[in-house]
Amino acid sequence: MFTFLTRAVQTTRCFSTSSALQFPKLKSHNGTKKRWRSIASGKFKRAQAGHKHLNVNKSPSRKNNLGHTVYSYGTQTAKLRKLLPYGSP
């Protein structure tokens, strides 16, 4: 009968230049990926809601303001960094 010895420490190949392994990989939130984009300042941007339809009853200035870009604010940015771990610089 053969006895099999197992190694106590298993060596893994690491092709990264950093010594710390990032395991397990974090998953990005799919709904957040579709709606938000990260910018260089560390904040996130998205399109304003309510611009696509039912525009007959909206004033031209309101429709113009709905076409602008919206940026994340302080506490929202912290939540978005957790939802998009690889999106923020």
XYZ file of N, CA and C in Angstrom:
267
model
N 0.844 -1.170 0.000
C 0.000 0.000 0.000
C 0.897 1.242 0.000
N 0.534 2.188 -0.842
C 1.313 3.408 -0.954
C 0.703 4.506 -0.092
N 1.547 5.283 0.496
C 1.074 6.459 1.227
C 1.483 7.695 0.436
N 0.543 8.604 0.311
C 0.802 9.813 -0.451
C 1.053 10.963 0.504
N 2.143 11.669 0.276
C 2.471 12.821 1.093
C 1.998 14.080 0.374
N 1.344 14.924 1.122
C 0.905 16.187 0.533
C 1.783 17.307 1.045
N 1.989 18.276 0.231
C 2.790 19.416 0.650
C 1.983 20.298 1.576
N 2.623 20.794 2.594
C 1.946 21.692 3.522
C 1.724 23.056 2.897
N 2.691 23.504 2.150
C 2.586 24.796 1.484
C 2.577 24.541 -0.016
N 1.535 24.999 -0.652
C 1.420 24.785 -2.080
C 1.962 26.014 -2.803
N 2.851 25.796 -3.726
C 3.420 26.918 -4.462
C 2.567 27.192 -5.684
N 2.270 28.466 -5.908
C 1.502 28.858 -7.080
C 2.356 29.774 -7.929
N 2.122 29.737 -9.202
C 2.853 30.601 -10.111
C 2.231 31.991 -10.084
N 3.046 32.957 -9.922
C 2.601 34.337 -9.868
C 3.297 35.108 -10.975
N 2.529 35.548 -11.964
C 3.117 36.261 -13.086
C 3.069 37.770 -12.887
N 2.591 38.194 -11.751
C 2.508 39.616 -11.458
C 3.811 40.096 -10.854
N 4.091 41.377 -11.028
C 5.311 41.922 -10.466
C 5.146 42.235 -8.985
N 3.902 42.368 -8.512
C 3.683 42.646 -7.096
C 3.690 41.346 -6.315
N 4.114 41.440 -5.091
C 4.211 40.232 -4.277
C 2.868 39.824 -3.695
N 1.966 40.779 -3.551
C 0.660 40.472 -2.970
C -0.268 39.941 -4.053
N -0.902 38.827 -3.756
C -1.857 38.245 -4.684
C -3.227 38.853 -4.443
N -3.937 39.154 -5.504
C -5.298 39.653 -5.373
C -6.237 38.485 -5.612
N -6.538 37.783 -4.557
C -7.382 36.607 -4.676
C -8.407 36.624 -3.569
N -9.635 36.357 -3.810
C -10.233 36.143 -5.119
C -10.511 37.455 -5.832
N -10.727 37.372 -7.132
C -11.045 38.569 -7.897
C -12.418 39.080 -7.488
N -12.568 40.401 -7.473
C -13.843 41.006 -7.124
C -14.685 41.178 -8.375
N -15.992 40.988 -8.224
C -16.884 41.153 -9.358
C -17.474 42.552 -9.359
N -17.544 43.145 -10.537
C -18.174 44.449 -10.687
C -19.682 44.264 -10.828
N -20.434 45.215 -10.334
C -21.891 45.173 -10.413
C -22.328 45.524 -11.829
N -23.078 44.628 -12.465
C -23.385 44.791 -13.881
C -24.270 46.003 -14.155
N -25.245 46.268 -13.296
C -26.106 47.427 -13.498
C -25.340 48.727 -13.365
N -24.373 48.737 -12.469
C -23.551 49.933 -12.275
C -22.597 50.126 -13.442
N -22.084 49.032 -13.990
C -21.191 49.125 -15.146
C -21.879 49.780 -16.336
N -23.162 49.504 -16.493
C -23.892 50.021 -17.645
C -24.262 51.493 -17.488
N -24.311 51.997 -16.271
C -24.802 53.341 -16.025
C -23.720 54.362 -15.694
N -22.614 53.934 -15.115
C -21.604 54.860 -14.611
C -20.278 54.654 -15.319
N -19.505 55.734 -15.446
C -18.133 55.690 -15.962
C -17.243 56.441 -14.980
N -16.049 55.929 -14.766
C -15.129 56.614 -13.856
C -14.369 57.697 -14.617
N -13.981 58.743 -13.895
C -13.204 59.830 -14.486
C -11.903 59.966 -13.705
N -10.992 60.767 -14.194
C -9.641 60.838 -13.644
C -9.600 61.365 -12.221
N -10.580 62.163 -11.821
C -10.564 62.732 -10.475
C -10.967 61.721 -9.408
N -11.411 60.528 -9.816
C -11.853 59.520 -8.862
C -13.354 59.482 -8.699
N -14.039 60.450 -9.287
C -15.495 60.456 -9.237
C -16.047 59.652 -10.407
N -17.365 59.574 -10.472
C -18.036 58.857 -11.540
C -19.030 59.784 -12.221
N -19.324 59.483 -13.478
C -20.299 60.293 -14.203
C -21.334 59.378 -14.842
N -22.526 59.950 -15.077
C -23.604 59.226 -15.731
C -24.479 60.223 -16.469
N -25.393 59.705 -17.273
C -26.339 60.553 -17.977
C -27.526 60.853 -17.053
N -28.090 62.025 -17.204
C -29.257 62.426 -16.412
C -30.473 61.612 -16.831
N -31.278 61.178 -15.875
C -32.481 60.401 -16.159
C -33.612 61.327 -16.586
N -34.568 60.775 -17.335
C -35.761 61.515 -17.714
C -35.636 62.313 -18.991
N -34.626 62.024 -19.805
C -34.391 62.812 -21.015
C -34.917 62.128 -22.272
N -35.225 60.841 -22.197
C -35.501 60.059 -23.399
C -36.941 60.182 -23.900
N -37.931 60.172 -23.025
C -39.316 60.124 -23.492
C -40.206 61.041 -22.659
N -41.460 61.176 -23.100
C -42.452 62.064 -22.480
C -41.950 63.506 -22.448
N -41.401 63.948 -23.565
C -40.798 65.270 -23.621
C -41.766 66.369 -24.076
N -43.000 65.998 -24.435
C -43.952 66.992 -24.941
C -44.332 67.976 -23.842
N -44.471 67.481 -22.641
C -44.924 68.318 -21.529
C -43.779 69.060 -20.836
N -42.546 68.809 -21.239
C -41.400 69.430 -20.578
C -40.997 70.701 -21.325
N -40.583 71.684 -20.574
C -40.154 72.941 -21.180
C -38.788 72.749 -21.845
N -38.461 73.576 -22.810
C -37.153 73.446 -23.475
C -35.974 73.585 -22.527
N -36.089 74.461 -21.530
C -34.971 74.612 -20.589
C -34.815 73.366 -19.719
N -35.936 72.754 -19.369
C -35.870 71.524 -18.566
C -35.257 70.391 -19.371
N -35.651 70.260 -20.642
C -35.077 69.226 -21.509
C -33.582 69.461 -21.715
N -33.187 70.732 -21.806
C -31.768 71.051 -21.965
C -30.975 70.657 -20.724
N -31.535 70.929 -19.553
C -30.852 70.567 -18.302
C -30.784 69.056 -18.110
N -31.781 68.335 -18.603
C -31.763 66.875 -18.489
C -30.728 66.240 -19.423
N -30.238 66.983 -20.377
C -29.228 66.462 -21.290
C -27.815 66.554 -20.760
N -27.625 67.195 -19.625
C -26.283 67.371 -19.065
C -25.793 66.117 -18.353
N -24.505 66.077 -18.110
C -23.884 64.977 -17.378
C -24.023 65.204 -15.877
N -24.240 64.113 -15.141
C -24.364 64.179 -13.684
C -23.154 63.483 -13.070
N -22.572 64.080 -12.044
C -21.398 63.522 -11.374
C -21.768 63.035 -9.991
N -21.039 62.049 -9.506
C -21.309 61.500 -8.184
C -20.801 62.446 -7.104
N -21.441 62.396 -5.947
C -21.028 63.194 -4.807
C -20.379 62.294 -3.769
N -19.958 62.830 -2.645
C -19.103 62.157 -1.669
C -19.484 60.757 -1.257
N -20.630 60.595 -0.595
C -21.006 59.267 -0.101
C -21.373 58.337 -1.243
N -21.893 58.894 -2.324
C -22.241 58.082 -3.485
C -20.973 57.545 -4.153
N -19.926 58.336 -4.172
C -18.663 57.900 -4.764
C -18.084 56.725 -3.987
N -18.197 56.737 -2.674
C -17.683 55.631 -1.859
C -18.440 54.345 -2.156
N -19.740 54.435 -2.349
C -20.537 53.248 -2.685
C -20.196 52.738 -4.082
N -19.982 53.661 -5.006
C -19.658 53.262 -6.374
C -18.286 52.607 -6.467
N -17.357 52.995 -5.612
C -16.038 52.344 -5.611
C -16.141 50.886 -5.188
N -17.101 50.581 -4.303
C -17.306 49.188 -3.915
C -17.995 48.394 -5.015
N -18.913 49.041 -5.732
C -19.634 48.367 -6.805
C -18.764 48.195 -8.051
N -17.844 49.119 -8.281
C -16.922 49.053 -9.412
C -15.481 49.079 -8.899
N -14.986 47.975 -8.342
C -13.653 48.001 -7.717
C -12.521 48.257 -8.704
N -12.696 47.926 -9.978
C -11.631 48.129 -10.958
C -11.890 49.341 -11.836
N -12.959 50.094 -11.554
C -13.285 51.249 -12.363
C -12.656 52.529 -11.871
N -12.343 52.577 -10.590
C -11.801 53.822 -10.042
C -10.273 53.805 -10.101
N -9.672 54.962 -10.396
C -8.206 55.001 -10.507
C -7.509 54.912 -9.176
